[in-house]
Coordinates of C-alpha atoms and ligand atoms in Angstrom, one line a residue:
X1 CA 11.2 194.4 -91.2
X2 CA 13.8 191.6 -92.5
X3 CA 12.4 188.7 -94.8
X4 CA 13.8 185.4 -95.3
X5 CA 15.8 184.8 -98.6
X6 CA 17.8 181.7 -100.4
X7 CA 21.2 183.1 -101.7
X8 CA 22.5 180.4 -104.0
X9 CA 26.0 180.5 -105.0
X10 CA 26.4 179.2 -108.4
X11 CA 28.9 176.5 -109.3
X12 CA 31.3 175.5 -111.9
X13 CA 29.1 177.3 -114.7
X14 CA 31.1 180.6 -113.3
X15 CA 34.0 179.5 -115.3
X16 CA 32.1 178.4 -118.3
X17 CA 33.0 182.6 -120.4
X18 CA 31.0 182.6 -123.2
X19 CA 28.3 179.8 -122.7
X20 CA 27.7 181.3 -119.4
X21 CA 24.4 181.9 -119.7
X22 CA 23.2 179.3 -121.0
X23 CA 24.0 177.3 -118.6
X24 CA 22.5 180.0 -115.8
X25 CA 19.3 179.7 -118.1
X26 CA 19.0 175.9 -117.5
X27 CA 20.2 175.9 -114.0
X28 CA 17.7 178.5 -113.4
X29 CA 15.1 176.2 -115.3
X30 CA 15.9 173.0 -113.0
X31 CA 15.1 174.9 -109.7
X32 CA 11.9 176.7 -111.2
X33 CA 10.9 172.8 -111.9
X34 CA 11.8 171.4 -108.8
X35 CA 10.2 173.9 -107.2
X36 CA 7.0 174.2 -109.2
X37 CA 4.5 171.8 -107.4
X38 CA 5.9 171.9 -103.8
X39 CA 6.9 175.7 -103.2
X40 CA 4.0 177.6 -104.9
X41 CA 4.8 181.6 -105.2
X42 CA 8.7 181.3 -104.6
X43 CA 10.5 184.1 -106.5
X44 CA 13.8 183.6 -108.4
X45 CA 15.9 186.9 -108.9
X46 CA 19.3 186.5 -110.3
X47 CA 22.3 188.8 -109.3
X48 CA 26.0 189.3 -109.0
X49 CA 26.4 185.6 -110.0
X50 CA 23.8 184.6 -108.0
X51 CA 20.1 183.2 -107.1
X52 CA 18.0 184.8 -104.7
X53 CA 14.9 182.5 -103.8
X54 CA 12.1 184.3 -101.7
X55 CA 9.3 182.5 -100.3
X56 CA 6.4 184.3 -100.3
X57 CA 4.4 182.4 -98.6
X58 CA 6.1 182.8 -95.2
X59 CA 4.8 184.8 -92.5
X60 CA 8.0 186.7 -92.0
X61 CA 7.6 187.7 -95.3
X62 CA 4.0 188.9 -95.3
X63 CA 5.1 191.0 -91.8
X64 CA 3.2 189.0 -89.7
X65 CA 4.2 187.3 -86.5
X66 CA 4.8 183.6 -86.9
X67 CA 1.4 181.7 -85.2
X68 CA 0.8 177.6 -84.7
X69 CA -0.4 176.7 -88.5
X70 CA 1.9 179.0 -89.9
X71 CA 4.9 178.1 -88.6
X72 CA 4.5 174.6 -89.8
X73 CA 3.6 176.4 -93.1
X74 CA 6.9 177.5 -93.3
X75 CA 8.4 175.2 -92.3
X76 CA 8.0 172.3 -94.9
X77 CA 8.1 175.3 -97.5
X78 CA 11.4 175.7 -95.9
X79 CA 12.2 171.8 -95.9
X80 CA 11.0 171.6 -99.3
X81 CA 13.5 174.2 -100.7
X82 CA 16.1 172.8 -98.7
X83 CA 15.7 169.1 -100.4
X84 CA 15.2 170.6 -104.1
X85 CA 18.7 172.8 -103.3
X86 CA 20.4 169.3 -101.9
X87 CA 19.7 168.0 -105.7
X88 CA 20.3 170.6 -107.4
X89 CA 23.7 170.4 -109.3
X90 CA 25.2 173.2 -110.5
X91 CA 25.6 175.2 -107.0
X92 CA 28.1 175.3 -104.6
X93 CA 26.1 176.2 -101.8
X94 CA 23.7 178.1 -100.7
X95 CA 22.6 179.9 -97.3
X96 CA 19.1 181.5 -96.1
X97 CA 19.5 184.9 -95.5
X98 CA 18.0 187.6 -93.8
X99 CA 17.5 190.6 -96.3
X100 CA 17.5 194.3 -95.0
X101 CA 18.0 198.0 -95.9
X102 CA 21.5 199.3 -96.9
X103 CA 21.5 201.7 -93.2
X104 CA 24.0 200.7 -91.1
X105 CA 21.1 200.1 -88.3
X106 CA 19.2 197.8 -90.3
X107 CA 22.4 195.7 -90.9
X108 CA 23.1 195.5 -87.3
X109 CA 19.9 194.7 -85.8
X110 CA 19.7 191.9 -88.2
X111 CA 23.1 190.7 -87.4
X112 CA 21.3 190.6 -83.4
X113 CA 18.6 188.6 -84.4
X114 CA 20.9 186.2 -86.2
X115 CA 23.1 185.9 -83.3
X116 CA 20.0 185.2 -81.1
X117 CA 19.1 182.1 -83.8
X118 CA 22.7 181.2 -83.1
X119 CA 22.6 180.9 -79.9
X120 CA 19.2 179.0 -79.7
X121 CA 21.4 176.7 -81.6
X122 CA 24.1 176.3 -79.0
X123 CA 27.0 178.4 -80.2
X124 CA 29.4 180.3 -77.5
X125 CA 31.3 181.7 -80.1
X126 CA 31.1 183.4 -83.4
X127 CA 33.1 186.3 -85.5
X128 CA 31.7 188.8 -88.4
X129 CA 32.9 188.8 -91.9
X130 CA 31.4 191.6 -93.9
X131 CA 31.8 192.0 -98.0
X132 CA 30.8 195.0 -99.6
X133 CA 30.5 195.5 -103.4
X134 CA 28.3 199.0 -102.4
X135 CA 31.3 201.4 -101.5
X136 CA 29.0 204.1 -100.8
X137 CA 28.0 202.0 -97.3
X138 CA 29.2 204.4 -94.9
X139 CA 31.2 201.7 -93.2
X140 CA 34.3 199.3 -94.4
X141 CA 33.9 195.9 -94.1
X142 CA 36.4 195.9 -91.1
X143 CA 34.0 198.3 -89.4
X144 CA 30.7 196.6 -90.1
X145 CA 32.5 193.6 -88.2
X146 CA 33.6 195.9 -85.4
X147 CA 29.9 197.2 -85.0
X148 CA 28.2 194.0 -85.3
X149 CA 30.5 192.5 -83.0
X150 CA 30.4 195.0 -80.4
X151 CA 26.2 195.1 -80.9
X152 CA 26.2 191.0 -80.5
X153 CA 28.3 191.1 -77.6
X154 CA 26.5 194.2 -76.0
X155 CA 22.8 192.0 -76.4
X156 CA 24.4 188.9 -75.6
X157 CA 26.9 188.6 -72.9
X158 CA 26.9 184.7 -73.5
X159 CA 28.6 184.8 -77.0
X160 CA 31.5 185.8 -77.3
X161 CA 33.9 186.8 -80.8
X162 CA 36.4 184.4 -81.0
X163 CA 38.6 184.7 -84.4
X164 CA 40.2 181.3 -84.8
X165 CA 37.8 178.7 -85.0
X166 CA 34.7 180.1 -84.0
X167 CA 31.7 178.2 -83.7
X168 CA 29.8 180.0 -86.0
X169 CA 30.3 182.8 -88.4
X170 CA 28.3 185.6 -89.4
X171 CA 28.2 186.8 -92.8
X172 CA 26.8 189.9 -93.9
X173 CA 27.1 191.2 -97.5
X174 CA 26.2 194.5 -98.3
X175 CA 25.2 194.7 -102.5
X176 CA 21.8 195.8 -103.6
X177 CA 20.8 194.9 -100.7
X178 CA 21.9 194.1 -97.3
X179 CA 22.0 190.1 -96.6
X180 CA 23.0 188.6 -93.2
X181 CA 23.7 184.8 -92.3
X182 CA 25.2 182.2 -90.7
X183 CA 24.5 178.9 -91.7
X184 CA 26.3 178.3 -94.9
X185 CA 25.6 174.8 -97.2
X186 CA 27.1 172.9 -99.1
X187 CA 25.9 172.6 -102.8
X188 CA 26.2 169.6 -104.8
X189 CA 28.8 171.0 -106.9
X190 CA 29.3 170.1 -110.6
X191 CA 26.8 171.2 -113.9
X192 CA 23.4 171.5 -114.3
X193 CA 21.3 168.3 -115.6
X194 CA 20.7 168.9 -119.6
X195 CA 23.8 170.7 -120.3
X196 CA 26.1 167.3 -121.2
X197 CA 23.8 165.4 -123.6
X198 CA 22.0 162.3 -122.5
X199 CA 23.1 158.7 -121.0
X200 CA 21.7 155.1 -120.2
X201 CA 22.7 153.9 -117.0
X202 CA 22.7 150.2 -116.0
X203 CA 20.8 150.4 -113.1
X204 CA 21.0 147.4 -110.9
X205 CA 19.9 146.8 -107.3
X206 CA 23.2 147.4 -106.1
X207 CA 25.4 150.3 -103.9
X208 CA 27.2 151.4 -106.7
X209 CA 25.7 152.0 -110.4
X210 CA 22.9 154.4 -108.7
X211 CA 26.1 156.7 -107.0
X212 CA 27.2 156.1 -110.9
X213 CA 24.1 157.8 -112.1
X214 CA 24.3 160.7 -109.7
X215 CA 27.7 161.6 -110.4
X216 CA 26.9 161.6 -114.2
X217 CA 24.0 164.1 -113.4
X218 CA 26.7 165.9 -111.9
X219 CA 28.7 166.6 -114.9
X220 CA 25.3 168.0 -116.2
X221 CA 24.1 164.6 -118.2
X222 CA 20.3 163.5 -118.1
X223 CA 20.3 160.1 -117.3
X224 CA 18.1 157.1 -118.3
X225 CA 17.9 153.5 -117.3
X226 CA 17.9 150.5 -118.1
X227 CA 17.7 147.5 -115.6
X228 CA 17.5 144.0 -117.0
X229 CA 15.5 141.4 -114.7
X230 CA 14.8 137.8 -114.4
X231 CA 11.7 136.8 -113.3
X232 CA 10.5 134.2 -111.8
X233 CA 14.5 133.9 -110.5
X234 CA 14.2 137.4 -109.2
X235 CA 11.6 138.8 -106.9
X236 CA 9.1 141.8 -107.8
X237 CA 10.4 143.1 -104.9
X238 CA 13.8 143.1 -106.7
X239 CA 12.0 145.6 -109.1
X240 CA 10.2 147.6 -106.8
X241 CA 13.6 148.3 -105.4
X242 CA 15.2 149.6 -108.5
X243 CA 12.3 151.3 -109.6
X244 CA 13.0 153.0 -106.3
X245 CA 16.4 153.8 -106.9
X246 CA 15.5 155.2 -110.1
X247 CA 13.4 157.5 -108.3
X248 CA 16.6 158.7 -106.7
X249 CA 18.5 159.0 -109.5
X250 CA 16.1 160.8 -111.0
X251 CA 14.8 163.3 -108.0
X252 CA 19.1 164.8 -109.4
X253 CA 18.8 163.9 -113.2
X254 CA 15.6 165.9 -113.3
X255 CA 13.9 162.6 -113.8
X256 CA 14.5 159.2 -115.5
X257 CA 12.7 157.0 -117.7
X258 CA 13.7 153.7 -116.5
X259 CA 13.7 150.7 -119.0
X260 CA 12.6 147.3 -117.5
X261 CA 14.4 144.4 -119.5
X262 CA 13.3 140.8 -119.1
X263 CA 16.2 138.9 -119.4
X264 CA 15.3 135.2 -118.7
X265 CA 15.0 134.0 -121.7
X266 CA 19.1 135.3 -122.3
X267 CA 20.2 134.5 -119.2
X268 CA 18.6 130.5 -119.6
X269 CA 20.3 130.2 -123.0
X270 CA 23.8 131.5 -121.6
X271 CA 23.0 128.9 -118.5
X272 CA 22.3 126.3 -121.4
X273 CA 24.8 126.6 -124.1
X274 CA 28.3 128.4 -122.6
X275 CA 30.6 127.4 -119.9
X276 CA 29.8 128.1 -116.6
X277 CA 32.6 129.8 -115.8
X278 CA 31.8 132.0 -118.4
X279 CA 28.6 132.9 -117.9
X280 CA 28.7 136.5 -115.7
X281 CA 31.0 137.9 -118.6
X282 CA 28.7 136.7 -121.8
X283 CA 25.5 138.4 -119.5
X284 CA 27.6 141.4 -119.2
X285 CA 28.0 141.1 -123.1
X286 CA 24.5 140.7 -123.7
X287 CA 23.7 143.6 -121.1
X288 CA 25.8 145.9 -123.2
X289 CA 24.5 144.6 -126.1
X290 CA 20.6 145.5 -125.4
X291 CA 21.6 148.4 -123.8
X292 CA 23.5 149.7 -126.7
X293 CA 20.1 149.3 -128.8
X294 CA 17.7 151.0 -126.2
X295 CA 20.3 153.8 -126.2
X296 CA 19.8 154.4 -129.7
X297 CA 16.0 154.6 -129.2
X298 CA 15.9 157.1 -125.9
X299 CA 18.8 159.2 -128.0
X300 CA 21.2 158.7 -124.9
X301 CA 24.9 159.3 -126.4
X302 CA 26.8 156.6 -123.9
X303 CA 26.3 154.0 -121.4
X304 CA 27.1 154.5 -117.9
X305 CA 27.6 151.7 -115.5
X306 CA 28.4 151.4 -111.5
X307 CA 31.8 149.3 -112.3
X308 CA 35.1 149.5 -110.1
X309 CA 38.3 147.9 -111.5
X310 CA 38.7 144.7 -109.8
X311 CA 36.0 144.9 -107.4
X312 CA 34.7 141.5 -109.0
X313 CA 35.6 138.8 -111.2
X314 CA 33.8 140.6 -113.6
X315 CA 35.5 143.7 -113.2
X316 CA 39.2 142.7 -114.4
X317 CA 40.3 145.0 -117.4
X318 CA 40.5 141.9 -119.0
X319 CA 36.1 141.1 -118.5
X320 CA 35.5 145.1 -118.6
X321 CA 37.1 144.7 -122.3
X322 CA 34.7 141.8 -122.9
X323 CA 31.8 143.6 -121.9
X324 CA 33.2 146.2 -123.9
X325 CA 33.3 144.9 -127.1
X326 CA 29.6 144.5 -127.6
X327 CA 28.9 148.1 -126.5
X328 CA 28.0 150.2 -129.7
X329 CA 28.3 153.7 -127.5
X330 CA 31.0 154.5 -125.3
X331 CA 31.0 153.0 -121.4
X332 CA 31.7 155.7 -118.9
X333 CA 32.5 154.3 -115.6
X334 CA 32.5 157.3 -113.4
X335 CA 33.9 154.5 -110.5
X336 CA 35.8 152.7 -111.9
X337 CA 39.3 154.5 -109.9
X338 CA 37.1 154.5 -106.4
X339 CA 37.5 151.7 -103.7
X340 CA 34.5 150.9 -102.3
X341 CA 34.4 152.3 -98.8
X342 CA 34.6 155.9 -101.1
X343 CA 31.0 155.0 -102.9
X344 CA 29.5 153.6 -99.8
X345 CA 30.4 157.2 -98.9
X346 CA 28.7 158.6 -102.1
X347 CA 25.7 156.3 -101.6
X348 CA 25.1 157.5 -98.2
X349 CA 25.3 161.5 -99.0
X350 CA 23.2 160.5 -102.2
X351 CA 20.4 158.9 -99.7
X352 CA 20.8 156.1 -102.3
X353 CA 22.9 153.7 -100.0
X354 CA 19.2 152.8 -97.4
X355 CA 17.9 151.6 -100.3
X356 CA 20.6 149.9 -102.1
X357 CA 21.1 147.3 -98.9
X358 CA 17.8 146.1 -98.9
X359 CA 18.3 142.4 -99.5
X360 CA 16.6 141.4 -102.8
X361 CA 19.0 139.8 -105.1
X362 CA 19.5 140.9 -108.7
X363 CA 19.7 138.4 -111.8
X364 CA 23.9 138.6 -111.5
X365 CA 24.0 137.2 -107.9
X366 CA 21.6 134.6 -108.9
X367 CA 23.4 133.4 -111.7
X368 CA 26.8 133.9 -110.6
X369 CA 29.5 130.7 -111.0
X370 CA 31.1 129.4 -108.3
X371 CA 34.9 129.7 -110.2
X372 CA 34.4 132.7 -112.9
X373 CA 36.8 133.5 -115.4
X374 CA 39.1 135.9 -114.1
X375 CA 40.8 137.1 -117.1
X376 CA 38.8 136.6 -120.1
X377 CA 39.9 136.9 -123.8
X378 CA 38.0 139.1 -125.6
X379 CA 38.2 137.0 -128.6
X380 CA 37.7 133.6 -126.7
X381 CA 34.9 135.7 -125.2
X382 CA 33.7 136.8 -128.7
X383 CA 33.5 132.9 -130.1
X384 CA 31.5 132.1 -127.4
X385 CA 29.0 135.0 -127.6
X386 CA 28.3 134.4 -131.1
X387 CA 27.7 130.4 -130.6
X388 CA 24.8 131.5 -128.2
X389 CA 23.1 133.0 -131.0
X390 CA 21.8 136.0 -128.6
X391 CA 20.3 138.7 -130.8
X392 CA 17.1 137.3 -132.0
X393 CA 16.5 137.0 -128.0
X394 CA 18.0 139.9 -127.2
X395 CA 16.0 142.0 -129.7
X396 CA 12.6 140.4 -128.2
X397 CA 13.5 141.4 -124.8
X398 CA 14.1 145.3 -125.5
X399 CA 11.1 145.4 -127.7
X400 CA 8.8 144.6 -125.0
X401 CA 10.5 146.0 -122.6
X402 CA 8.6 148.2 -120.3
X403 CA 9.3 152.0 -119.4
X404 CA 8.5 153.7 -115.7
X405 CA 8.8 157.1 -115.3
X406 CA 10.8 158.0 -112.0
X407 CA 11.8 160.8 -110.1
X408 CA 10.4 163.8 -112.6
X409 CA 9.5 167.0 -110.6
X410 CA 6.1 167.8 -112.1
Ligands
ATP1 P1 26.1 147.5 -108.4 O1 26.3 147.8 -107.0 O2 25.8 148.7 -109.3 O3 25.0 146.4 -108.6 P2 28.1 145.6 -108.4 O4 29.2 145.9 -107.6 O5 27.1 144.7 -107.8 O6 27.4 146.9 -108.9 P3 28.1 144.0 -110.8 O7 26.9 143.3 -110.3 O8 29.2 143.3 -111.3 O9 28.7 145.0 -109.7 O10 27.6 145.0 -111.9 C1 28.4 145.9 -112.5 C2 27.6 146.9 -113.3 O11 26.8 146.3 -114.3 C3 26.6 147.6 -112.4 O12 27.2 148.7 -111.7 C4 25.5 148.0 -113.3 O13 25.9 149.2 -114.0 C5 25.5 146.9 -114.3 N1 24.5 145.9 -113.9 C6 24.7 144.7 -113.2 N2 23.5 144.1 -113.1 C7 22.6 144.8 -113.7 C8 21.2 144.6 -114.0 N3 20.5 143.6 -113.5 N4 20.5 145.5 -114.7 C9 21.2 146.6 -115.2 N5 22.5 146.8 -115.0 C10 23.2 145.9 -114.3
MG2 MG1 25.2 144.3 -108.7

């Protein structure tokens, strides 16, 4: 009898000498979590520098032919597992396997039934490549290809081995165990979530600060929000959008705590008292202002934004710097070298990019001059800041601001 296993290939941690495990022991944490609720009984193992995930719960796995309700069973067990390993960062990639004995006709007739899944897939051709770390297997790799090659071919006259480019390629790795499998994914890459401190994202309704937030939570950083809002100029449905996002964001971070800023009463005095032209630079100001001081409270280390150089007016080095100066943490600004056809990209792989389009306008569009300052001085910018007399305003709004949790596993 073969059962169905998850072999997950670990990723950058493998460099990491020392602090190795630590950073296994959360990565192993994050999939337990993710897993928790929606995959009851699944069984973590960890192994030559890897994760192997066994659902109990599948019929293969109990022995038993698959029926009608069990088959559906598995399967969202199965599509569960495969959207907690899509978030998961830290792996490179990860395949479901078929496990058998170490005998040389175990390993072969699961390499048959793999090739028969293949085929119900629509390949013509495929090759072997075997890896052995057990040298007692009484084959070499070379002739574990030759065998399950010649066995394939002899069931299944349709496929054929084909070496260059093959449609598909069967693996089959003989270690503790014997593991057998074709279909080989593509992990998120990067570090696992809680290993790089904490940040607070600006979290707008737009493409490109949630693809900021996700690559953050790639590098292994939780990640907060915060998302300032101008009611009655923007819509609830403006929220409900972000709050969505978050929820994105968050399904990678291992959850967010999203901070909902009311920002009218700042944005009506900058609208008021400075110059038009001005006015999307002193909001950015006052954004990095707040933020700054709701870092401090959710013990985030940094701010991370969705900015680009010179995608906007707002985004000359020149206004970045403006913003800048009123930010009390540092500004990460994983985008900020990427055109925007590459985050579209990112926002699509992310699933964030469906979302993002929906058409509700944030408080920037809204508010946005018709002739901005292109190349603002940051201590023009810093006389005019200070004549708004923000902080008493400023300090209302992130007191009663409003926190949402989004995205958390549990
Ligand atoms: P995005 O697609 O992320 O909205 P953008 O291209 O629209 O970015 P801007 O609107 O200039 O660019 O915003 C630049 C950055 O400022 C955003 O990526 C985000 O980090 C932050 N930001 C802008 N508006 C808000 C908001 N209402 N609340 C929180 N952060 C914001
Ligand atoms: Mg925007």
């Amino acid at each position: 009898m073969s059962c169905r296993t998850y072999l997950i290939k670990l990723g950058e941690l493998t460099l990491k000498g020392g602090n190795r495990a630590g950073f296994e022991k959360l990565l192993r944490r994050n999939l337990v979590t993710m897993l928790r609720a929606r995959v009851p009984g699944a069984r973590l193992r960890t192994g030559n520098g890897r994760f192997y995930l066994t659902l109990e719960q599948t019929p293969e796995t109990r022995g038993e032919a698959p029926a009608g309700g069990e088959t559906d069973e598995t399967d969202s067990l199965e599509a569960a597992v495969e959207a907690a390993l899509s978030r998961l960062m830290g792996i490179s990639g990860w395949a479901k396997t078929r496990v058998c004995e170490k005998t040389v006709d175990a390993v072969i007739a699961s390499c048959v039934e793999e090739a028969r899944a293949l085929l119900s897939r629509g390949a013509g051709t495929f090759k072997a490549e075997a890896r052995r770390t057990d040298k007692s297997f009484p084959l070499t790799s070379y002739e574990i290809c030759c065998a399950a090659g010649d066995a394939i071919t002899g069931a299944f006259p349709e496929l054929s081995v084909k070496m260059k480019k093959p449609q598909a390629t069967i693996n089959i790795e003989i270690r503790e165990k014997a593991y057998v499998y074709s279909v080989d994914k593509k992990g998120r890459g990067g570090l696992p979530v809680g290993s790089a401190g904490r940040g607070l994202l600006l979290l707008s309704g737009g493409i490109d600060s949630p693809v900021a937030g996700c690559l953050m939570a790639g590098r292994g950083m939780g990640v907060d929000g915060v998302y300032f809002h101008t009611p009655p100029y923007t819509s609830p449905q403006a929220l409900d959008k972000t709050t969505r996002l978050a929820e994105l964001v968050g399904a990678y971070a291992m959850g967010m705590r999203l901070w909902v800023v009311n920002f009218t009463e700042v944005q009506k005095r900058i609208g008021e008292r400075g110059p038009p032209a001005w006015s999307t630079v002193l909001l950015r100001m006052a954004m990095m202002e707040a933020a700054s001081s709701l870092a401090r409270a959710c013990r985030a280390k940094c701010l991370i934004t969705g900015e680009s150089l010179s995608q906007v007016a707002s985004q000359t080095i020149e206004n970045l710097s403006c913003a800048q100066s009123r930010a009390l943490l540092p500004v990460l600004r994983p985008l900020i070298g990427m055109d925007k056809e590459r985050i579209t990209a990112m926002a699509k792989s992310f699933g964030t990019y469906e979302t993002s389009i929906l058409p509700y306008a944030d408080c920037c569009v809204l508010f946005s001059p018709e002739h901005p300052v292109l190349r603002g001085g940051v201590k023009e910018a810093g006389t005019l800041y200070e004549s708004l007399c923000l902080p008493p305003l400023i300090a209302e709004a992130v007191q009663s601001a409003g926190v949402r949790k989004c995205g958390y596993y549990e």
